[in-house]
Short mmCIF file of C-alpha atoms in Angstrom, two decimals:
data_model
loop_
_atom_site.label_atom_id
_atom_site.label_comp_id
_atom_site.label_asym_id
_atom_site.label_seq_id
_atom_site.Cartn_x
_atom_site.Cartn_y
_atom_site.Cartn_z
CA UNK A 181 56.97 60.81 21.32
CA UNK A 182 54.62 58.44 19.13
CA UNK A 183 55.41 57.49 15.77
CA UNK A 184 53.24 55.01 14.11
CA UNK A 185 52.90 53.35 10.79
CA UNK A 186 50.56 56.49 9.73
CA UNK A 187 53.74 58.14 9.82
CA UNK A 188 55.76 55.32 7.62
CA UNK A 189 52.90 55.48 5.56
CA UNK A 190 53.13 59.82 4.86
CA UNK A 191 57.01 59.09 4.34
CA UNK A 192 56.52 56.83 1.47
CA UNK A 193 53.90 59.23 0.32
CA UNK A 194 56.48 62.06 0.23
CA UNK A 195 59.08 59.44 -1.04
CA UNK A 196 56.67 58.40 -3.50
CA UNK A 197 56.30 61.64 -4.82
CA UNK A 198 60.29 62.33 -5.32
CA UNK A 199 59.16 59.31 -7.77
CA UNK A 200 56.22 60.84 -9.03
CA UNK A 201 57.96 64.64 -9.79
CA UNK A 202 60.71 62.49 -12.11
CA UNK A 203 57.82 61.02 -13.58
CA UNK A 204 56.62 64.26 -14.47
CA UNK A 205 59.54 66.53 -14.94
CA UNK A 206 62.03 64.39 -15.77
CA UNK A 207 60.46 63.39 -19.30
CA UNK A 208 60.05 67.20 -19.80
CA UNK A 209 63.89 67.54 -18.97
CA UNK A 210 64.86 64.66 -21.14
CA UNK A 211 62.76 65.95 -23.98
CA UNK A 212 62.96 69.90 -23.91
CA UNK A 213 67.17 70.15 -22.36
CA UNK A 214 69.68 69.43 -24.79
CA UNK A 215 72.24 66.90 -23.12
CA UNK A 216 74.16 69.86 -22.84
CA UNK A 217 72.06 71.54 -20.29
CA UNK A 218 71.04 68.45 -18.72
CA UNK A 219 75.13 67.85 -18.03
CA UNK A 220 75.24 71.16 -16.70
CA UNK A 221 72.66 70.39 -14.11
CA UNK A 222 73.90 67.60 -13.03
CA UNK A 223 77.39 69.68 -12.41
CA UNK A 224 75.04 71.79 -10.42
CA UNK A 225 73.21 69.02 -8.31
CA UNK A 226 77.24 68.10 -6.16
CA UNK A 227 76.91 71.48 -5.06
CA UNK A 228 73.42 71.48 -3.50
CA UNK A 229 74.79 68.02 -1.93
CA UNK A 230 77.35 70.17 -0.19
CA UNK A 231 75.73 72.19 2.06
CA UNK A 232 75.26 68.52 3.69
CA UNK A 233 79.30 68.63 4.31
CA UNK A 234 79.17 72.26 5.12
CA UNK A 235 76.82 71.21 7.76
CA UNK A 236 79.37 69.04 9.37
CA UNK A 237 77.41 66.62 10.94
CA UNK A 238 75.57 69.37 13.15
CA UNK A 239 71.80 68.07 11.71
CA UNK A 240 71.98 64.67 12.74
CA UNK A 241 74.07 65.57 16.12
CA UNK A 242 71.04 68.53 16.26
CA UNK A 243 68.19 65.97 15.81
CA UNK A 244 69.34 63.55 18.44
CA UNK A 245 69.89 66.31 20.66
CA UNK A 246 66.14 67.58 20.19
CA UNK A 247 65.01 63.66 20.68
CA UNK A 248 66.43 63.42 23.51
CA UNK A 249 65.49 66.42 25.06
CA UNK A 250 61.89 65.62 24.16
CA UNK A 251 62.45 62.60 25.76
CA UNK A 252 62.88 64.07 28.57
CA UNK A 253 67.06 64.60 29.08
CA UNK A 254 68.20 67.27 31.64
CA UNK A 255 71.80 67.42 29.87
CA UNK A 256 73.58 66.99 26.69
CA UNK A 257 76.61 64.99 26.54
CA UNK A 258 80.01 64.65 24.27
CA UNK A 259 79.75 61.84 23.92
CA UNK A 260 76.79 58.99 24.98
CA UNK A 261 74.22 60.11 27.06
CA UNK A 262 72.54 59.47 30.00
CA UNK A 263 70.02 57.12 30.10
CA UNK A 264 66.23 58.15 31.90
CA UNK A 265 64.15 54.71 32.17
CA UNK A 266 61.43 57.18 31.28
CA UNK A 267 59.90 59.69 28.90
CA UNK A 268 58.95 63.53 30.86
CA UNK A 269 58.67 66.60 30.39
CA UNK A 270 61.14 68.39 28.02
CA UNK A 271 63.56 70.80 29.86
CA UNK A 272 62.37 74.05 27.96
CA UNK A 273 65.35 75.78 28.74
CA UNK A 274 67.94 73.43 27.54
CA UNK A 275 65.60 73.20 24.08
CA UNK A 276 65.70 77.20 23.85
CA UNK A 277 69.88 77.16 24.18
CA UNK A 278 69.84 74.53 21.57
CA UNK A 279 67.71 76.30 19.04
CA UNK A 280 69.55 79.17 19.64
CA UNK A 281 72.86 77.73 19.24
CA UNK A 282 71.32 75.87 15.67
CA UNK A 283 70.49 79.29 14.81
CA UNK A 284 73.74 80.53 15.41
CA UNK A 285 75.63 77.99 13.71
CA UNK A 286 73.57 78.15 10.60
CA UNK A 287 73.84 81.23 10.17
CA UNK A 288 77.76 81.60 10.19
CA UNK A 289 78.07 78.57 7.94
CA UNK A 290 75.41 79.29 5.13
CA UNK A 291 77.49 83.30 4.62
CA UNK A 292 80.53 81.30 4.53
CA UNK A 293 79.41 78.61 2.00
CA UNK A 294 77.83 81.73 -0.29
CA UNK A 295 80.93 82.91 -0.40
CA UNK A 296 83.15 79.77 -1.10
CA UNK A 297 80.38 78.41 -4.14
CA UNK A 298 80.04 81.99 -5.43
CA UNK A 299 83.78 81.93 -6.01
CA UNK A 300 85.37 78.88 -6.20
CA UNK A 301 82.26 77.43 -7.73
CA UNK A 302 81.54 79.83 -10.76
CA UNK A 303 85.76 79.46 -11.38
CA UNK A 304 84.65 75.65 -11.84
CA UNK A 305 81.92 76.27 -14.08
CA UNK A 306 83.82 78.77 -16.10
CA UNK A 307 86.17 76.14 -17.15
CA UNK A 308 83.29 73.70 -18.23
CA UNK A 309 81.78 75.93 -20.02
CA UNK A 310 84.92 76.42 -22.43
CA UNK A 311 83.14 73.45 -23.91
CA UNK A 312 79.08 74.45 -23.97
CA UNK A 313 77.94 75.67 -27.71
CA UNK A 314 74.61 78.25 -26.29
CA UNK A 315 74.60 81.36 -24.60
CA UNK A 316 76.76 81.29 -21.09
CA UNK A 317 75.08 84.44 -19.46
CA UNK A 318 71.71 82.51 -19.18
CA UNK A 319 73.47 79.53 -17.50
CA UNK A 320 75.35 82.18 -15.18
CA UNK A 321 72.12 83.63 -14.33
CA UNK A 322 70.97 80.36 -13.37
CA UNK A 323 73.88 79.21 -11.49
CA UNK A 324 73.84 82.72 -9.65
CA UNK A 325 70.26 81.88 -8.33
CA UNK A 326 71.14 78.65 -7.63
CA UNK A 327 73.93 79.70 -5.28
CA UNK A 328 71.48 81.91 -3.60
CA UNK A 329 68.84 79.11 -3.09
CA UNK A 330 70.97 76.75 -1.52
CA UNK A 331 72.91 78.52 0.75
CA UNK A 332 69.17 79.36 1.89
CA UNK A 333 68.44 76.19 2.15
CA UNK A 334 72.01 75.58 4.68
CA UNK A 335 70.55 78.62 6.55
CA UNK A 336 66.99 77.52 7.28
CA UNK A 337 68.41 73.82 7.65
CA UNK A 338 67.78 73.27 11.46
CA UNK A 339 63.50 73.04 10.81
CA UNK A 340 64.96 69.77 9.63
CA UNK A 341 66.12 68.58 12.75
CA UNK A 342 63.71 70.42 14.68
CA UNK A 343 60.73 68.68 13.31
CA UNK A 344 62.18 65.13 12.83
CA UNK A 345 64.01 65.13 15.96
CA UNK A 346 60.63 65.97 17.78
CA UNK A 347 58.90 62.98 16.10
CA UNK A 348 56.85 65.69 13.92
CA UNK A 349 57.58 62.68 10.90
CA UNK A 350 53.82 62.88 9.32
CA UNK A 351 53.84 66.84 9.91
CA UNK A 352 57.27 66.84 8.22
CA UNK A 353 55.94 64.30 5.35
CA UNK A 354 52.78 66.34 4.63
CA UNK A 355 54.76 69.80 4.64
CA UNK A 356 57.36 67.96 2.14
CA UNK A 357 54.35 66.63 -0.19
CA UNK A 358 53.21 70.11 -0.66
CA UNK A 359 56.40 71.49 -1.17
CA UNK A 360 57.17 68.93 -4.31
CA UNK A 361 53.94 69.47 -5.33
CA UNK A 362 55.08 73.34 -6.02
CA UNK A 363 58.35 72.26 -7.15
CA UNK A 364 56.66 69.62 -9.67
CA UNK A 365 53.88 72.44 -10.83
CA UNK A 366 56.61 75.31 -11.38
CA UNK A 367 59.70 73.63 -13.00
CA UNK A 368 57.37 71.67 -15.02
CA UNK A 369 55.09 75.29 -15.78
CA UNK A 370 58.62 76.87 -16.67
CA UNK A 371 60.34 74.41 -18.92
CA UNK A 372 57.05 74.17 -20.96
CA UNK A 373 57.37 77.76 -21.51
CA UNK A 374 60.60 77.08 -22.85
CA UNK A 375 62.74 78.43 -19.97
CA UNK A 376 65.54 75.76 -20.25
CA UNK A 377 68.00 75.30 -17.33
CA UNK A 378 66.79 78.32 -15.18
CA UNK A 379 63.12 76.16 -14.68
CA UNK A 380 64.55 73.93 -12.05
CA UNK A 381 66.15 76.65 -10.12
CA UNK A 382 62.46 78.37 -10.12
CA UNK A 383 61.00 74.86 -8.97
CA UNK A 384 63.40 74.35 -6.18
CA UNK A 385 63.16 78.12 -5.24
CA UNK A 386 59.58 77.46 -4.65
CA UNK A 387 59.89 74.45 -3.11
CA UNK A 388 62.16 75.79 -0.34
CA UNK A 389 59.78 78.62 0.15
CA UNK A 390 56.29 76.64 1.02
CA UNK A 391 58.58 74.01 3.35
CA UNK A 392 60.37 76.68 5.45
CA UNK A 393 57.09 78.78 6.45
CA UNK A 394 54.53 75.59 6.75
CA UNK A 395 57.96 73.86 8.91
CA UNK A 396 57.99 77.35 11.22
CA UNK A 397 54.28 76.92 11.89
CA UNK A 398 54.61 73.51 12.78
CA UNK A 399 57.26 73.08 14.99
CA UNK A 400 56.24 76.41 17.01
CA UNK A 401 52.83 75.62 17.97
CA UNK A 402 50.86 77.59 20.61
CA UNK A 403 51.84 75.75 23.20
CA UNK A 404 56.07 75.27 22.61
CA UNK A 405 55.52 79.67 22.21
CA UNK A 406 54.51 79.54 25.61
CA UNK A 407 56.95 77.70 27.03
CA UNK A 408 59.86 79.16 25.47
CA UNK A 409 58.85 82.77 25.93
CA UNK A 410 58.67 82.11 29.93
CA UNK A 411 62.15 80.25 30.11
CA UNK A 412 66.05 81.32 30.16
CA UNK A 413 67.95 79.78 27.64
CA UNK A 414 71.17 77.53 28.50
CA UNK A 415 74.31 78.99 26.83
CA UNK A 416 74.27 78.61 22.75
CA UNK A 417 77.90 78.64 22.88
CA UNK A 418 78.43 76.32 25.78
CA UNK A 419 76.48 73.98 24.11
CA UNK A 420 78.14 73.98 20.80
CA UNK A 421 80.75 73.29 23.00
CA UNK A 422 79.37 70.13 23.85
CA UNK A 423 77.84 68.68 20.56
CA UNK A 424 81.00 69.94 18.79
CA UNK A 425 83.22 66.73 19.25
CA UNK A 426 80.90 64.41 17.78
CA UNK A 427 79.41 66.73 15.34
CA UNK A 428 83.06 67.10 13.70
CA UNK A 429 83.46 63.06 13.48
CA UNK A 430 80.14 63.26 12.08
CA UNK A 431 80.90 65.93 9.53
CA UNK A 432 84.42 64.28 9.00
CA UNK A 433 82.21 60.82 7.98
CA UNK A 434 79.88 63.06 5.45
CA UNK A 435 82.64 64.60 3.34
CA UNK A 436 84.15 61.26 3.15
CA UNK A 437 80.73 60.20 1.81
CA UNK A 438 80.09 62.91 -0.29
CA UNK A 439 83.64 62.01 -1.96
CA UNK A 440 83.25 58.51 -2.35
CA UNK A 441 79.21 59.27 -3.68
CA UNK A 442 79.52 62.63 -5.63
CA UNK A 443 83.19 63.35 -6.06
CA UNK A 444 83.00 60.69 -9.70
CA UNK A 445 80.56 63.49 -11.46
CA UNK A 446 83.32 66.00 -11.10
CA UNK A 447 86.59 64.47 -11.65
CA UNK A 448 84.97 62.51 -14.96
CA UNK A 449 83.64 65.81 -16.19
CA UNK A 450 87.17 66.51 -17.49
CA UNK A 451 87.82 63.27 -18.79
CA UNK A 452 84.25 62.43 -20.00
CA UNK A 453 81.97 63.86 -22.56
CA UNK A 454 79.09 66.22 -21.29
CA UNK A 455 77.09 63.19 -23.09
CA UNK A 456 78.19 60.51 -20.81
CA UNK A 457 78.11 62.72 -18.12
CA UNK A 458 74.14 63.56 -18.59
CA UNK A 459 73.92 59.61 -18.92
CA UNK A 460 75.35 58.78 -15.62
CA UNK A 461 73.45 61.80 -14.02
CA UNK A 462 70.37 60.25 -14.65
CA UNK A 463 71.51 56.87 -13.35
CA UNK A 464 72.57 57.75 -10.25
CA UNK A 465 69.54 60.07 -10.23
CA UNK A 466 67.19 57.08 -9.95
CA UNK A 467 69.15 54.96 -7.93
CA UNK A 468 69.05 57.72 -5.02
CA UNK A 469 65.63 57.65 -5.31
CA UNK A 470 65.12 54.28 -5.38
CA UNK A 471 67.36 53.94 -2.23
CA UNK A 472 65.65 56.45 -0.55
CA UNK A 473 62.31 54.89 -0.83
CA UNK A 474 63.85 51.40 0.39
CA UNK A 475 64.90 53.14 3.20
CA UNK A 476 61.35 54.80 4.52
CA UNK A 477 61.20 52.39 6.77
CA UNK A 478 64.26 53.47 8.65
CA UNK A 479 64.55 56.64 8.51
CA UNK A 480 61.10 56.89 9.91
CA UNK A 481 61.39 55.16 12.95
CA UNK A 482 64.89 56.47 13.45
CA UNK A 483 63.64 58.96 15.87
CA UNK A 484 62.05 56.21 17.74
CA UNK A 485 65.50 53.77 17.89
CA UNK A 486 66.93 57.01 19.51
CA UNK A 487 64.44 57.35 22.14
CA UNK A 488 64.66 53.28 22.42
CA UNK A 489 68.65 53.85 23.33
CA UNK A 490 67.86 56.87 25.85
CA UNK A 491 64.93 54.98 27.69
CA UNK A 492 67.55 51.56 27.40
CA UNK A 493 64.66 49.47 25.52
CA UNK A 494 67.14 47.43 23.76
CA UNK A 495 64.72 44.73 22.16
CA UNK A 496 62.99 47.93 20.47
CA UNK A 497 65.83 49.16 18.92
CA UNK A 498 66.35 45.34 17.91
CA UNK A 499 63.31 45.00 16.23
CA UNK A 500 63.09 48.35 14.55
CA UNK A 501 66.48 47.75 12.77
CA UNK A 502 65.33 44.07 11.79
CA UNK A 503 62.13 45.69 10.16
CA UNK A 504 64.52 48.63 8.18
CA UNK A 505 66.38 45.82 7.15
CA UNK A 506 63.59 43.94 5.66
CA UNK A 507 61.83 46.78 4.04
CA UNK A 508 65.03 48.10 2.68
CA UNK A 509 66.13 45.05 1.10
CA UNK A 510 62.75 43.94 -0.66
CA UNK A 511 61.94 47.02 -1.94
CA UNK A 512 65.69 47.75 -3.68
CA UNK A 513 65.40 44.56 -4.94
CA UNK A 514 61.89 45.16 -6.62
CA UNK A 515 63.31 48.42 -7.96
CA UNK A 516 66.41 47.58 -9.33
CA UNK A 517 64.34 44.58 -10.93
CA UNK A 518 62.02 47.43 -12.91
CA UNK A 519 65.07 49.61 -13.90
CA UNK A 520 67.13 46.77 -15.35
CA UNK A 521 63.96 45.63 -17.60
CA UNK A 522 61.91 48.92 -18.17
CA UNK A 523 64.37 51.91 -17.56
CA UNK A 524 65.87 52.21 -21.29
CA UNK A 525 62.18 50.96 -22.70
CA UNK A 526 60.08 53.46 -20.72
CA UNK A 527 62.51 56.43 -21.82
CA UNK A 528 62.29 55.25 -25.23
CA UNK A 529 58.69 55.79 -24.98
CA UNK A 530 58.75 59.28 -24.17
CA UNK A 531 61.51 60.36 -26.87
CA UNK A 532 64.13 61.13 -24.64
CA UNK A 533 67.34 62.60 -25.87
CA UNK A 534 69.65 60.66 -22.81
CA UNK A 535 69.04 57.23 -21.86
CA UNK A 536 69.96 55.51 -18.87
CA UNK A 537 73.65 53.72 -19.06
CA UNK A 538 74.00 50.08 -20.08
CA UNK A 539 72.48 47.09 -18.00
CA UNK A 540 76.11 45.69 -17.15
CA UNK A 541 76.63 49.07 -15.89
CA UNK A 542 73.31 50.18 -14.25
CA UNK A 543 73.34 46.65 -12.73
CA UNK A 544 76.77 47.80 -11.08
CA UNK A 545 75.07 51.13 -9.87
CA UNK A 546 72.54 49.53 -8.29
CA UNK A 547 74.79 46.86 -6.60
CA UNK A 548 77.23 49.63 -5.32
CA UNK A 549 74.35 51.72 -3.73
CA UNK A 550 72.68 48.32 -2.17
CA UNK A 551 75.73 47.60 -0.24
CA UNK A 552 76.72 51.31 0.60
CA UNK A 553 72.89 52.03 1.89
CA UNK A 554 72.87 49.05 3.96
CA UNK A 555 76.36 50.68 4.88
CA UNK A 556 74.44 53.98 6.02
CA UNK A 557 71.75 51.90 8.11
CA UNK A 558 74.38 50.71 10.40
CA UNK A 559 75.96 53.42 10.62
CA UNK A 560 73.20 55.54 11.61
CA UNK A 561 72.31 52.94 14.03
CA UNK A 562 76.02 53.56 15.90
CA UNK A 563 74.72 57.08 15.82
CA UNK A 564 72.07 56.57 17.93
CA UNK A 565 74.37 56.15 20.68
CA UNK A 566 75.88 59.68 20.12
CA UNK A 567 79.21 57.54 19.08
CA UNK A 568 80.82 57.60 15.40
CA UNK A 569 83.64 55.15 15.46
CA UNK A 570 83.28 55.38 11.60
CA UNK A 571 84.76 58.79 10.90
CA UNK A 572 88.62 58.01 10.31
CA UNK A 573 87.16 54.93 7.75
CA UNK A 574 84.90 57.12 5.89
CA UNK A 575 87.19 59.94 4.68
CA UNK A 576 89.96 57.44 3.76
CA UNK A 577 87.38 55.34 1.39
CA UNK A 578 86.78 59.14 -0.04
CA UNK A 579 90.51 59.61 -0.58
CA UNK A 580 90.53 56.25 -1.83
CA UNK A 581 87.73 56.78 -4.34
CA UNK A 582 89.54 59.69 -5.94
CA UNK A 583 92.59 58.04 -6.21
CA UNK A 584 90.92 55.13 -7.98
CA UNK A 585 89.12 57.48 -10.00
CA UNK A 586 92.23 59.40 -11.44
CA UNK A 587 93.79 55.54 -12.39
CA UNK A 588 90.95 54.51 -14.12
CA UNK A 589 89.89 57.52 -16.01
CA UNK A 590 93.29 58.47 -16.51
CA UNK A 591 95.93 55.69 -17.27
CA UNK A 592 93.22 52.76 -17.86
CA UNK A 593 90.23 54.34 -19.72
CA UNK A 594 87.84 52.87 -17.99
CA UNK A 595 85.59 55.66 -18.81
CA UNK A 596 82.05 55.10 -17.01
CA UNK A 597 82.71 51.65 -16.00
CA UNK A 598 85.76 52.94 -13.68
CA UNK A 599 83.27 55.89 -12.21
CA UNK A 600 80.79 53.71 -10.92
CA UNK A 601 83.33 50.91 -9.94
CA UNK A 602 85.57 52.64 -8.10
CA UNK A 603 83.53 53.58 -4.74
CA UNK A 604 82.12 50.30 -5.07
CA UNK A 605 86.05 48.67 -4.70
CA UNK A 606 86.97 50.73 -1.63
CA UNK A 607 83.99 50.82 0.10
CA UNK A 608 83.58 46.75 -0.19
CA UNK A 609 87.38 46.32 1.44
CA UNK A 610 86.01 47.35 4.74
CA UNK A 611 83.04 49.96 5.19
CA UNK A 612 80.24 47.36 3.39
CA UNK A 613 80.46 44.88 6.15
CA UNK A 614 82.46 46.26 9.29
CA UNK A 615 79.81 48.16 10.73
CA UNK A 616 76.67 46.25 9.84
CA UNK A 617 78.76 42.96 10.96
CA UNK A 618 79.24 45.63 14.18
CA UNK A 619 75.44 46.32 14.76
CA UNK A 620 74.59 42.50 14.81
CA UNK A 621 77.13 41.50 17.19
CA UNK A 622 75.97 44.91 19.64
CA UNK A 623 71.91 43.80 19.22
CA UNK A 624 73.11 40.03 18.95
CA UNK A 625 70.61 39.43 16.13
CA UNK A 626 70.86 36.01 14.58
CA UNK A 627 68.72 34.83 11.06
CA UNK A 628 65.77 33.43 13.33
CA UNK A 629 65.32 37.00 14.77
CA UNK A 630 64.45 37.57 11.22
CA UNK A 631 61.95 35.21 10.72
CA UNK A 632 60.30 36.42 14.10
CA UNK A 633 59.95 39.71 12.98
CA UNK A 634 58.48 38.25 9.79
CA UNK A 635 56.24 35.94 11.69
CA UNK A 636 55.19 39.08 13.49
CA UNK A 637 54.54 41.11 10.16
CA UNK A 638 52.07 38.26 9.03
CA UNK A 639 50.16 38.55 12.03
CA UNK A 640 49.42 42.32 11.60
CA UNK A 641 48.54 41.86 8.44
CA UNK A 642 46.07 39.02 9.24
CA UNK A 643 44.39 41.21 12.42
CA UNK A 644 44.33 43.87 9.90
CA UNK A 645 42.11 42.18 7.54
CA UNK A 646 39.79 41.24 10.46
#
């Protein structure tokens, strides 16, 4: 498995172009959706985020579990795994069981989250609609599509693990750039034409299409057809068996994510305006992006810090984390930088009818999301082992979040200022630094390992220019 800085360089290509498609749609949105509909879609956006928690924790448990068996693993493990000294030959059987079993899974779940959103979900948006002054049959018809889309997207979800966890990163990046691209050139074709809400439900329709045939082709090249068509597959249910443990403490950790990062849109939408709501939508919009970008680095190379662990290269994994860690926090700083000065300016500019929320309070987004992404770093690192000691302290920071979100929209009226403070409170009482402070005491990193790596960086860069 080789991943190089070609394939760093793709990911911030495709991360780049998240950037670039707000660039280009999002002043369309801004200008052509009343904040009504922009509320709306930010209502819908939590429920796209879900099939993440409906997912359980399978993907990542799925991806490691396709590194390491193109690393060369014989066996899959509960919990840890058994370590080579060597990359070989994947065990082609043990990859078809594990496919199948994906396929399996996925299937069962996305049926069962169709029916769950198509329910309980429309119920929700029934009652927020009590409150929305245009037609609701368009905005059903869009939220019936939507429904559709996503619980595609849960179905055809395991290409994502496929591809990554086989170190396919700059096939994955370039299939992902095209993809965008036809999300960027329909939404932005259809709100023009004065579609409304609907056009970013055609986009992302699109989008899924083009990334789940080019991600087929990839991943089942000539060769891996061969190899699988000539082999018997190890048991799909015996091996759910086995990544089932984990994958539950895994998917236990994400829905105590999801509450502590998503659950503020819906609780405040029945104590906020759909005008305050649209404002913090587009906050937190850009400050995922932003920490997405910052963390290229990382999530690049993460297939790499696995096969580090399964091989026992210790001082690899070391110095991959160091260089996350570097990348991640320079380039959140130099965003959050821009957004404070030339967010509100910029949208301004284009005649937007929703701004961006205050600079105390955008300032407190970004702060939040710098400690909780640095949060999810170390975390993911702990991963890497195939442990997650992190599950019981994730879903109590979600409980906590909504109980802290009920006091200070409720009794206090701390309107947005309690939303984005409150996951920042519980997360900073323990999460924020027990399991980075855990990661540095495991790789026993100290601040001159820091200034190595940087030493290190300045000497590429120098050969480079030679």
């Amino acid at each position: 498995m080789q991943i190089t800085k070609v394939d760093a360089t793709w990911n911030f290509i495709a991360t780049g172009l998240r950037i670039a498609s707000g660039i280009v749609v999002l002043p369309l949105i801004l200008r052509l959706l009343p904040q009504e509909e922009l509320a709306l879609w930010t209502i819908f956006l939590p429920f796209g985020s879900m099939i993440y928690i409906m997912d359980f924790g399978f993907s990542q448990t799925f991806m490691r579990n396709i590194t390491y068996i193109f690393s060369g693993a014989n066996e899959l493990r509960k919990e840890g795994f058994t370590k080579i000294g060597h990359t070989c030959e994947p065990n082609y059987s043990l990859l078809k069981g594990t496919i199948r079993s994906m396929n399996l899974f996925y299937g069962v779940l996305s049926f069962l989250f169709f029916l769950i959103v198509i329910t309980a979900g429309t119920f929700y948006l029934l009652s927020i609609l009590s409150s929305y002054p245009y037609n609701h049959n368009i905005i059903l018809i869009a939220w019936a599509l939507y429904v559709v889309v996503i619980s595609v997207q849960l179905y055809t979800l395991s290409y994502d693990s496929l591809l990554q966890g086989r170190g396919m990163i700059r096939q994955n990046k370039k299939i992902l750039i095209l993809s965008q691209l036809t999300q960027i050139v329909v939404a932005s074709a259809c709100l023009i034409a004065g579609y409304g809400l609907i056009s970013m439900v055609y986009g992302q329709l699109s989008s899924l299409i083009i990334n789940r045939l080019f991600a087929h082709k990839a991943f089942y090249d000539k060769s891996l057809r061969s190899h699988l068509k000539n082999v018997n597959p190890v048991s799909p249910k015996q091996l759910l068996k086995i990544v089932s443990p984990n994958a539950v403490k895994v998917g236990i950790t994400a829905l105590g994510s999801f509450l502590v990062a998503r659950s503020g849109v819906f609780i405040a939408s029945y104590y906020l305006p759909l005008s305050d709501i649209a404002s913090y939508g587009i906050t937190q919009q850009v400050v995922d992006i932003l920490a997405g970008l910052s963390a290229v680095w990382f999530n690049t190379f993460y297939p790499r810090i696995t096969q580090f662990r399964l091989i026992n290269d210790i001082s690899g994994v070391k110095r991959l984390y160091i260089k996350s860690k570097i990348f991640y926090f320079i380039l959140f700083g130099c965003g959050s930088v821009f957004l404070l000065l030339l967010g509100n300016p910029v949208l301004s500019l284009i005649d937007s009818k929703t701004f961006f929320v205050s600079a105390p309070l955008f300032a407190l987004a970004l702060f939040v999301a710098l400690l909780s992404n640095n949060q999810a770093i170390a975390t993911n690192m702990l991963l890497s082992k195939n442990e997650v000691p992190f599950f019981k302290a994730s879903i109590i920071s979600g409980l906590g979040t909504i109980a802290l979100l009920f006091l200070f929209l409720g009794p206090l009226h701390m309107q947005l200022t309690g939303v984005f403070l409150a996951p920042g409170i519980v997360q900073s009482i323990y999460q924020n630094w027990k399991w980075p402070l855990l990661v540095n005491r495991e790789l026993n990193i100290r601040g001159k390992d820091y200034l190595d790596v940087l030493s290190t960086f300045k000497e590429e860069i120098t050969n480079t220019k030679k």
